[in-house]
Amino acid sequence: MAPWRIRATMDEIDVGRRYARHPTIFSVRLHHGGQFTKFPGRKYIKGKQNYVDLLDIDTFSIHDIDEMMEELGHIDSDETLLYYHFLRPFGDLDFGLFALGSDQDVHHLGTYVANHKVIDVYIEHGKTNLHTYSMSPNPSKVKIVEIKEPPACSKQLFLEWNDSPIEHESVPDLTEVENDSHLDKEPSLVDHIEFEMNVENEDDYDGSGHNNGSGNDEFDDDSESEDSDFFIDEDNLIHDVDVDMKDFHMNIDKDVEWVGGSSESNVPEGTQQGELEVINTEVLLSGSSSDEANDGKRRKTIRAIHRAYENDAALVSEPFYIFQTFSSSKDFKTQVKLHSIRTRREIQLEKNDKNRVRFVCKGTIPNLATNEEEKCPWVIYCKHIVQVIETNPKIPIRALREQLQREYQMDISHMKTFRAKQQALKHVQGDYASQYRLLRDYVLEVQARNPDTTVKIDVESEANPTVETRTFRRIYVCIGALKRGFAAGRRDFLGLDGAFVKGPYPGQVLSAVALDGNNGIYPLAYAVVESETLNSWTWFLSNLGDDLGLGTNSNFTFMSDRQKGLLPAIATLFPCAEHRYCLRHIHDNMKKNWRGKVFKDLLWECATTSNVQHFHQAMEKLKKLNNDAYEWLKQIPPQSWARSHFTGRAHCDALTNNMCEAFNSKIEDGRDAPIINCIEFIREYIMKKIVKVDKEIQKVVGPLTPTATTILDNIKSKAEQYVATFCGAGKYQVAGPWQDQCIVDVGQQSCTCKRWELIGIPCKHGVAAIWDMGRNDKDVGIPESFVHPCYWLSSWKEMYSFKVSPINGRSMWEKSAIPTTLLPPKHRVPIGRPKKKRTISIVEKEDFVRGNTASRAHRSVTCTKCNNVGHNARTCKGQRPIVGGGGGQSQVKGKGKGKATT
């Protein structure tokens, strides 16, 4: 007997209280016998609801749901097909449904069980119209057929995949038939058999029959609400691979030696008193070591003078002796500082010149067990966290502090640890200011390893040409392999966007991102500029146009968020280009005055209709709802946001600038690094991405890319409901349900619905016409042969055949012959900790909903110390609490300030 029980009702609060101590126990709210309505506003109608309790996620499986379905009477025939879905807590039926058809799906459900004790499970009967199963790593689109045989014979199981039955061997130990009396006493379960799909990399399987690398988690966000900002365009979802950039490390500091290499040290022997020096952990730390390159030089002899301790207990093991010689003063300093760490002594550099180096012990630093608070100079152990920071640059200050305290048994303050980490980061990543001096050397290395690469550096104008320095302004990069790959992709479509550069020299990373034939992002060019202005965008687009061979009469398509200065820049440089606006940002502006799901749905309907007639009909609906909203939207040219007015040049009908948003999220970790690290992070990300996508391409079989194949398969399923009538001259009249009738010209590859011209893939009317031509003995080929070449597998493969070449380390860079030295841009470091998150707009603040926690906007704060309104306990200035009645003194709350006045 199963441990769980099916109930008609359940006290969910009592369930949460009883299961609180059992993290693996949960209940299921089972919705069955119904069906889902269409998206958006999806609902489950005509169904029933039951509760199943006492489920353990450690033993829970899909077979348990099968048993529930059998007990509820839904498995009552020889051929039963059910689809299971579960709802993410606090999600809705539009975005919160996930497939429940495999062990991985059960594992996904298990991530919510610890904090949510009642999980909603929805059952679909016969077929499913949801895309959750195409998102599932291991789909359950398996039809189980039980062939009844006489009791003496074992059953045979058939798995039907795409209506093609494949007979499997009988499994007596799983499907052996008992006698009829036993079946009467205890009903048998619906037979199941586990199977493996022929997928080389199970983690990369996207459930649609193709390996796309990684799933699209763009809409997997707990912040979804009814008035969501996200529009789901299922034909233009971004399919991108995950590139691991956690191991990115580029040490370009000229004073830090490389592993396995060497570089000349420019540290002068006679440094100023109190100047911090860095111990190089890559050199041999032997007191008698010598450099073969310096054998011909006179070795310096340094007399180590030790101060005599009056207290014998202060004497620790002597690592030095009188008249000991060292190869350099740096070697000697290294040994002294290491000795200071080993013995926990405070040893300070007192004398440092060309002839003498003297250290003096300033006091003892006992063990922590003595509870004595002796501080140690932070410069000592700062050198020893370089390897820690190199391995994990984002290690929290608290974790680093605890690690150092355990290792060296000394008390270290929080700020001292912070300064030590900053010093280590400076030598791991390189100084922000010093990297500008090496920028030209880096550019020469990139261009030498990647032919036909364009890199342009713009500097501030200098009135005096004899000055030996120039102030950095901008840099533009377009790698040669990306130019050739973009041309091979055969898709004249680019998204433009900017993202903030963090650090002491803030600016903007401008990027131009393309889409490949599989709807994956393909970064083409990027630049670091001072800000998003008309001047900076004009400079960026002018360089981009030179690389792509674009002119004033070029028919190209751009997508942007209408950034400041971008609109006039495109209009000036490329007046014939098509410029689309991101629909999400149009909706953000619309929400300032007209909010709600009704306005969002009407905006989406106006934008997604593919012909002008339906566009005007949708606009009339908006006009009837709100004339002001209609007049506002009419001011935006429909050629910029409505598919009905798009041209077919780009072979893409994308409405949002998701490709640039996806790219900005990939390079987020590199945007807070120094200038060379920032640019190199982007280059290395692109280099890794191209290799990873190329590996995925080798697994694909067929004439088209996986995304194009999926789109065409969906179109074919709809085309089955249409009838084509030949009218001569290659034209067809195609009619279908809902009074949908269009004219198809197969020779021109066009349809009056305009879908064929927009995306370059035959629409449902076109597919019906192609099928009719084939039935009439006309050699027209399959519908795949009418797809635009940008979706061909061969084009996708050629696009990623051009690889970004690696570069050498800093020690092997060629020195630039330009006589001037680059200086960092002029900037004043702001006071306080720099911001890491973007500024949230007013609309986003009003819509701020995370799970079931509403925003605290427009709510007064009450102090927990004085109980006054208007401030919190941290900013409380000791006001007296508000009291009522009697007494010679009374408290009157200050208006709007939360202050009390006597």
mmCIF file of C-alpha atoms in Angstrom, residues 368-642:
data_model
loop_
_atom_site.group_PDB
_atom_site.id
_atom_site.type_symbol
_atom_site.label_atom_id
_atom_site.label_comp_id
_atom_site.label_asym_id
_atom_site.label_seq_id
_atom_site.Cartn_x
_atom_site.Cartn_y
_atom_site.Cartn_z
ATOM 1 C CA LEU A 368 45.356 34.902 20.637
ATOM 2 C CA ALA A 369 45.085 32.806 23.759
ATOM 3 C CA THR A 370 46.763 35.615 25.732
ATOM 4 C CA ASN A 371 43.949 38.031 24.834
ATOM 5 C CA GLU A 372 46.466 40.839 24.329
ATOM 6 C CA GLU A 373 45.457 43.299 21.618
ATOM 7 C CA GLU A 374 48.667 43.900 19.674
ATOM 8 C CA LYS A 375 48.168 45.025 16.087
ATOM 9 C CA CYS A 376 50.254 43.674 13.245
ATOM 10 C CA PRO A 377 51.159 45.854 10.207
ATOM 11 C CA TRP A 378 48.754 44.999 7.458
ATOM 12 C CA VAL A 379 51.509 45.055 4.813
ATOM 13 C CA ILE A 380 52.927 41.810 6.184
ATOM 14 C CA TYR A 381 50.046 39.483 5.723
ATOM 15 C CA CYS A 382 48.707 41.428 2.753
ATOM 16 C CA LYS A 383 51.352 39.768 0.654
ATOM 17 C CA HIS A 384 50.238 36.347 1.713
ATOM 18 C CA ILE A 385 46.629 36.743 0.550
ATOM 19 C CA VAL A 386 47.658 37.315 -3.067
ATOM 20 C CA GLN A 387 47.207 33.618 -3.860
ATOM 21 C CA VAL A 388 43.849 33.565 -2.056
ATOM 22 C CA ILE A 389 42.599 36.572 -4.001
ATOM 23 C CA GLU A 390 44.012 35.147 -7.231
ATOM 24 C CA THR A 391 41.956 31.985 -6.723
ATOM 25 C CA ASN A 392 38.791 33.749 -5.557
ATOM 26 C CA PRO A 393 38.784 37.499 -6.283
ATOM 27 C CA LYS A 394 35.238 37.867 -4.908
ATOM 28 C CA ILE A 395 35.900 36.299 -1.517
ATOM 29 C CA PRO A 396 33.962 38.262 1.135
ATOM 30 C CA ILE A 397 35.930 40.337 3.627
ATOM 31 C CA ARG A 398 34.504 38.395 6.565
ATOM 32 C CA ALA A 399 35.493 35.032 5.091
ATOM 33 C CA LEU A 400 38.994 36.297 4.257
ATOM 34 C CA ARG A 401 39.400 37.683 7.761
ATOM 35 C CA GLU A 402 38.396 34.399 9.395
ATOM 36 C CA GLN A 403 40.738 32.451 7.133
ATOM 37 C CA LEU A 404 43.702 34.687 8.003
ATOM 38 C CA GLN A 405 42.949 34.533 11.720
ATOM 39 C CA ARG A 406 42.867 30.737 11.659
ATOM 40 C CA GLU A 407 46.066 30.523 9.613
ATOM 41 C CA TYR A 408 48.206 33.060 11.472
ATOM 42 C CA GLN A 409 46.490 33.054 14.910
ATOM 43 C CA MET A 410 46.387 36.817 15.162
ATOM 44 C CA ASP A 411 43.586 39.325 15.476
ATOM 45 C CA ILE A 412 42.917 41.277 12.277
ATOM 46 C CA SER A 413 40.444 44.124 12.047
ATOM 47 C CA HIS A 414 37.802 44.308 9.348
ATOM 48 C CA MET A 415 39.225 47.462 7.743
ATOM 49 C CA LYS A 416 42.743 46.064 7.817
ATOM 50 C CA THR A 417 41.537 42.997 5.953
ATOM 51 C CA PHE A 418 39.730 45.231 3.471
ATOM 52 C CA ARG A 419 42.882 47.235 2.758
ATOM 53 C CA ALA A 420 44.892 44.039 2.421
ATOM 54 C CA LYS A 421 42.434 42.652 -0.101
ATOM 55 C CA GLN A 422 42.501 45.877 -2.111
ATOM 56 C CA GLN A 423 46.291 45.759 -2.205
ATOM 57 C CA ALA A 424 46.234 42.125 -3.339
ATOM 58 C CA LEU A 425 43.609 42.848 -5.999
ATOM 59 C CA LYS A 426 45.773 45.668 -7.253
ATOM 60 C CA HIS A 427 48.600 43.238 -7.954
ATOM 61 C CA VAL A 428 46.394 40.423 -9.221
ATOM 62 C CA GLN A 429 44.351 42.517 -11.632
ATOM 63 C CA GLY A 430 46.713 45.408 -12.080
ATOM 64 C CA ASP A 431 46.253 48.988 -11.017
ATOM 65 C CA TYR A 432 43.370 50.837 -12.672
ATOM 66 C CA ALA A 433 45.524 53.825 -13.610
ATOM 67 C CA SER A 434 48.645 51.911 -14.661
ATOM 68 C CA GLN A 435 46.763 49.744 -17.149
ATOM 69 C CA TYR A 436 46.160 52.702 -19.437
ATOM 70 C CA ARG A 437 49.930 52.959 -19.977
ATOM 71 C CA LEU A 438 49.947 49.343 -21.196
ATOM 72 C CA LEU A 439 46.807 49.595 -23.319
ATOM 73 C CA ARG A 440 48.625 50.168 -26.617
ATOM 74 C CA ASP A 441 50.840 47.131 -25.984
ATOM 75 C CA TYR A 442 47.739 45.016 -25.405
ATOM 76 C CA VAL A 443 46.187 46.286 -28.641
ATOM 77 C CA LEU A 444 49.280 45.308 -30.639
ATOM 78 C CA GLU A 445 49.147 41.781 -29.182
ATOM 79 C CA VAL A 446 45.458 41.330 -30.016
ATOM 80 C CA GLN A 447 45.931 42.583 -33.577
ATOM 81 C CA ALA A 448 49.033 40.432 -34.093
ATOM 82 C CA ARG A 449 47.192 37.230 -33.082
ATOM 83 C CA ASN A 450 43.876 38.078 -34.792
ATOM 84 C CA PRO A 451 44.310 39.309 -38.388
ATOM 85 C CA ASP A 452 41.966 41.973 -39.772
ATOM 86 C CA THR A 453 41.094 43.123 -36.250
ATOM 87 C CA THR A 454 40.072 46.759 -35.873
ATOM 88 C CA VAL A 455 41.045 48.540 -32.654
ATOM 89 C CA LYS A 456 40.801 52.318 -32.428
ATOM 90 C CA ILE A 457 41.809 54.444 -29.444
ATOM 91 C CA ASP A 458 40.491 57.972 -29.162
ATOM 92 C CA VAL A 459 42.209 60.499 -26.873
ATOM 93 C CA GLU A 460 41.359 63.958 -25.643
ATOM 94 C CA SER A 461 42.619 66.789 -27.805
ATOM 95 C CA GLU A 462 45.838 68.379 -26.582
ATOM 96 C CA ALA A 463 46.614 72.041 -27.218
ATOM 97 C CA ASN A 464 50.337 71.497 -26.841
ATOM 98 C CA PRO A 465 51.513 68.771 -29.271
ATOM 99 C CA THR A 466 54.896 68.487 -27.533
ATOM 100 C CA VAL A 467 53.343 67.058 -24.354
ATOM 101 C CA GLU A 468 54.430 63.439 -23.853
ATOM 102 C CA THR A 469 51.111 62.271 -22.433
ATOM 103 C CA ARG A 470 47.604 61.861 -23.826
ATOM 104 C CA THR A 471 44.379 61.386 -21.876
ATOM 105 C CA PHE A 472 42.354 58.312 -22.785
ATOM 106 C CA ARG A 473 38.829 58.848 -24.063
ATOM 107 C CA ARG A 474 37.489 55.785 -25.913
ATOM 108 C CA ILE A 475 38.456 52.449 -27.403
ATOM 109 C CA TYR A 476 36.669 50.431 -30.122
ATOM 110 C CA VAL A 477 37.267 46.717 -30.823
ATOM 111 C CA CYS A 478 35.993 44.523 -33.674
ATOM 112 C CA ILE A 479 37.864 41.226 -34.055
ATOM 113 C CA GLY A 480 38.492 39.988 -37.587
ATOM 114 C CA ALA A 481 37.003 36.529 -36.995
ATOM 115 C CA LEU A 482 33.734 38.105 -35.863
ATOM 116 C CA LYS A 483 33.489 40.171 -39.044
ATOM 117 C CA ARG A 484 33.801 37.058 -41.205
ATOM 118 C CA GLY A 485 31.449 35.071 -38.997
ATOM 119 C CA PHE A 486 28.781 37.776 -39.119
ATOM 120 C CA ALA A 487 28.953 37.884 -42.921
ATOM 121 C CA ALA A 488 28.585 34.087 -43.047
ATOM 122 C CA GLY A 489 25.454 34.298 -40.878
ATOM 123 C CA ARG A 490 23.564 36.144 -43.667
ATOM 124 C CA ARG A 491 21.384 38.105 -41.263
ATOM 125 C CA ASP A 492 21.615 41.921 -41.490
ATOM 126 C CA PHE A 493 20.300 42.540 -37.988
ATOM 127 C CA LEU A 494 22.120 44.077 -35.003
ATOM 128 C CA GLY A 495 21.090 45.074 -31.504
ATOM 129 C CA LEU A 496 22.709 48.152 -29.964
ATOM 130 C CA ASP A 497 22.944 48.844 -26.254
ATOM 131 C CA GLY A 498 25.125 50.296 -23.531
ATOM 132 C CA ALA A 499 26.020 49.127 -20.015
ATOM 133 C CA PHE A 500 27.735 50.890 -17.149
ATOM 134 C CA VAL A 501 31.451 50.473 -16.513
ATOM 135 C CA LYS A 502 32.148 50.317 -12.808
ATOM 136 C CA GLY A 503 35.271 51.256 -10.879
ATOM 137 C CA PRO A 504 37.143 54.541 -10.321
ATOM 138 C CA TYR A 505 36.863 55.523 -14.003
ATOM 139 C CA PRO A 506 33.201 54.933 -14.865
ATOM 140 C CA GLY A 507 31.905 54.969 -18.403
ATOM 141 C CA GLN A 508 29.818 52.869 -20.776
ATOM 142 C CA VAL A 509 30.390 49.633 -22.693
ATOM 143 C CA LEU A 510 28.694 50.034 -26.062
ATOM 144 C CA SER A 511 28.009 46.807 -27.920
ATOM 145 C CA ALA A 512 26.635 45.585 -31.232
ATOM 146 C CA VAL A 513 25.174 42.080 -30.916
ATOM 147 C CA ALA A 514 23.831 39.931 -33.756
ATOM 148 C CA LEU A 515 21.620 36.827 -33.810
ATOM 149 C CA ASP A 516 22.757 33.593 -35.420
ATOM 150 C CA GLY A 517 20.493 31.179 -37.247
ATOM 151 C CA ASN A 518 19.651 29.423 -33.977
ATOM 152 C CA ASN A 519 18.654 32.688 -32.234
ATOM 153 C CA GLY A 520 21.870 32.678 -30.219
ATOM 154 C CA ILE A 521 23.701 35.916 -29.464
ATOM 155 C CA TYR A 522 26.754 36.705 -31.581
ATOM 156 C CA PRO A 523 28.702 39.738 -30.261
ATOM 157 C CA LEU A 524 30.221 41.638 -33.166
ATOM 158 C CA ALA A 525 31.823 44.830 -31.820
ATOM 159 C CA TYR A 526 32.226 46.589 -28.492
ATOM 160 C CA ALA A 527 33.678 49.821 -27.182
ATOM 161 C CA VAL A 528 34.417 51.554 -23.877
ATOM 162 C CA VAL A 529 33.389 55.207 -24.002
ATOM 163 C CA GLU A 530 32.961 58.045 -21.534
ATOM 164 C CA SER A 531 29.131 58.118 -21.688
ATOM 165 C CA GLU A 532 26.169 57.552 -23.997
ATOM 166 C CA THR A 533 26.032 60.747 -26.031
ATOM 167 C CA LEU A 534 25.444 61.696 -29.628
ATOM 168 C CA ASN A 535 29.182 62.085 -30.097
ATOM 169 C CA SER A 536 30.095 58.675 -28.628
ATOM 170 C CA TRP A 537 27.360 56.793 -30.507
ATOM 171 C CA THR A 538 28.298 58.523 -33.772
ATOM 172 C CA TRP A 539 31.940 57.526 -33.261
ATOM 173 C CA PHE A 540 30.996 53.910 -32.465
ATOM 174 C CA LEU A 541 28.569 53.519 -35.393
ATOM 175 C CA SER A 542 30.981 55.184 -37.796
ATOM 176 C CA ASN A 543 33.668 52.626 -36.935
ATOM 177 C CA LEU A 544 31.102 49.815 -37.129
ATOM 178 C CA GLY A 545 29.943 50.995 -40.543
ATOM 179 C CA ASP A 546 33.527 50.992 -41.818
ATOM 180 C CA ASP A 547 34.032 47.394 -40.654
ATOM 181 C CA LEU A 548 30.778 46.157 -42.199
ATOM 182 C CA GLY A 549 30.987 48.259 -45.335
ATOM 183 C CA LEU A 550 27.773 50.171 -44.565
ATOM 184 C CA GLY A 551 26.943 53.457 -46.268
ATOM 185 C CA THR A 552 24.183 56.021 -46.294
ATOM 186 C CA ASN A 553 22.124 53.882 -48.695
ATOM 187 C CA SER A 554 22.597 50.558 -46.862
ATOM 188 C CA ASN A 555 19.466 48.549 -46.104
ATOM 189 C CA PHE A 556 20.308 47.376 -42.606
ATOM 190 C CA THR A 557 18.224 46.799 -39.474
ATOM 191 C CA PHE A 558 19.088 47.987 -35.967
ATOM 192 C CA MET A 559 17.322 47.326 -32.668
ATOM 193 C CA SER A 560 17.809 49.600 -29.660
ATOM 194 C CA ASP A 561 16.248 50.943 -26.469
ATOM 195 C CA ARG A 562 16.184 54.511 -27.861
ATOM 196 C CA GLN A 563 19.245 55.520 -25.851
ATOM 197 C CA LYS A 564 20.263 59.123 -25.591
ATOM 198 C CA GLY A 565 22.044 60.219 -28.751
ATOM 199 C CA LEU A 566 21.493 56.950 -30.637
ATOM 200 C CA LEU A 567 18.424 58.004 -32.638
ATOM 201 C CA PRO A 568 20.027 61.015 -34.355
ATOM 202 C CA ALA A 569 23.286 59.088 -34.838
ATOM 203 C CA ILE A 570 21.579 56.324 -36.839
ATOM 204 C CA ALA A 571 19.450 58.828 -38.751
ATOM 205 C CA THR A 572 22.567 60.743 -39.790
ATOM 206 C CA LEU A 573 24.903 57.871 -40.656
ATOM 207 C CA PHE A 574 22.401 55.331 -42.038
ATOM 208 C CA PRO A 575 19.271 57.181 -43.180
ATOM 209 C CA CYS A 576 18.007 54.176 -45.187
ATOM 210 C CA ALA A 577 18.382 51.731 -42.309
ATOM 211 C CA GLU A 578 15.422 50.269 -40.433
ATOM 212 C CA HIS A 579 15.539 51.192 -36.739
ATOM 213 C CA ARG A 580 13.365 49.171 -34.358
ATOM 214 C CA TYR A 581 12.573 50.112 -30.770
ATOM 215 C CA CYS A 582 12.471 47.591 -27.924
ATOM 216 C CA LEU A 583 8.821 46.956 -27.072
ATOM 217 C CA ARG A 584 9.571 46.415 -23.405
ATOM 218 C CA HIS A 585 10.871 49.959 -22.992
ATOM 219 C CA ILE A 586 7.860 51.333 -24.865
ATOM 220 C CA HIS A 587 5.685 49.485 -22.372
ATOM 221 C CA ASP A 588 7.681 50.946 -19.470
ATOM 222 C CA ASN A 589 6.921 54.432 -20.712
ATOM 223 C CA MET A 590 3.299 53.519 -21.298
ATOM 224 C CA LYS A 591 2.912 52.265 -17.730
ATOM 225 C CA LYS A 592 3.620 55.706 -16.328
ATOM 226 C CA ASN A 593 0.101 56.745 -17.344
ATOM 227 C CA TRP A 594 -1.768 53.592 -18.365
ATOM 228 C CA ARG A 595 -1.154 50.556 -16.265
ATOM 229 C CA GLY A 596 -2.638 47.112 -16.080
ATOM 230 C CA LYS A 597 -2.727 43.859 -17.957
ATOM 231 C CA VAL A 598 -5.379 45.068 -20.416
ATOM 232 C CA PHE A 599 -3.134 47.815 -21.783
ATOM 233 C CA LYS A 600 -0.151 45.483 -21.957
ATOM 234 C CA ASP A 601 -2.121 42.847 -23.876
ATOM 235 C CA LEU A 602 -3.454 45.396 -26.354
ATOM 236 C CA LEU A 603 0.034 46.782 -26.906
ATOM 237 C CA TRP A 604 1.297 43.255 -27.548
ATOM 238 C CA GLU A 605 -1.566 42.587 -29.972
ATOM 239 C CA CYS A 606 -0.816 45.761 -31.911
ATOM 240 C CA ALA A 607 2.872 44.870 -32.131
ATOM 241 C CA THR A 608 2.538 41.184 -33.077
ATOM 242 C CA THR A 609 -0.004 41.396 -35.877
ATOM 243 C CA SER A 610 1.805 40.743 -39.156
ATOM 244 C CA ASN A 611 -0.345 42.737 -41.588
ATOM 245 C CA VAL A 612 -1.531 46.336 -41.661
ATOM 246 C CA GLN A 613 -5.265 45.565 -41.617
ATOM 247 C CA HIS A 614 -5.071 43.615 -38.361
ATOM 248 C CA PHE A 615 -2.819 46.327 -36.921
ATOM 249 C CA HIS A 616 -5.467 48.989 -37.449
ATOM 250 C CA GLN A 617 -8.094 46.724 -35.918
ATOM 251 C CA ALA A 618 -5.967 46.268 -32.795
ATOM 252 C CA MET A 619 -5.350 50.023 -32.583
ATOM 253 C CA GLU A 620 -9.089 50.640 -32.723
ATOM 254 C CA LYS A 621 -9.523 48.359 -29.719
ATOM 255 C CA LEU A 622 -7.034 50.478 -27.802
ATOM 256 C CA LYS A 623 -8.832 53.642 -28.911
ATOM 257 C CA LYS A 624 -12.146 52.366 -27.578
ATOM 258 C CA LEU A 625 -10.511 51.486 -24.274
ATOM 259 C CA ASN A 626 -8.640 54.771 -23.803
ATOM 260 C CA ASN A 627 -8.316 57.489 -26.427
ATOM 261 C CA ASP A 628 -5.370 59.173 -24.661
ATOM 262 C CA ALA A 629 -3.359 55.950 -24.727
ATOM 263 C CA TYR A 630 -4.212 55.545 -28.397
ATOM 264 C CA GLU A 631 -3.039 59.079 -29.228
ATOM 265 C CA TRP A 632 0.170 58.562 -27.218
ATOM 266 C CA LEU A 633 1.020 55.295 -28.966
ATOM 267 C CA LYS A 634 0.166 56.730 -32.390
ATOM 268 C CA GLN A 635 2.965 59.281 -31.953
ATOM 269 C CA ILE A 636 5.547 56.467 -32.122
ATOM 270 C CA PRO A 637 6.134 55.435 -35.753
ATOM 271 C CA PRO A 638 4.752 51.892 -36.232
ATOM 272 C CA GLN A 639 7.724 51.120 -38.509
ATOM 273 C CA SER A 640 9.782 51.040 -35.311
ATOM 274 C CA TRP A 641 7.762 48.659 -33.136
ATOM 275 C CA ALA A 642 4.979 46.856 -35.094
#
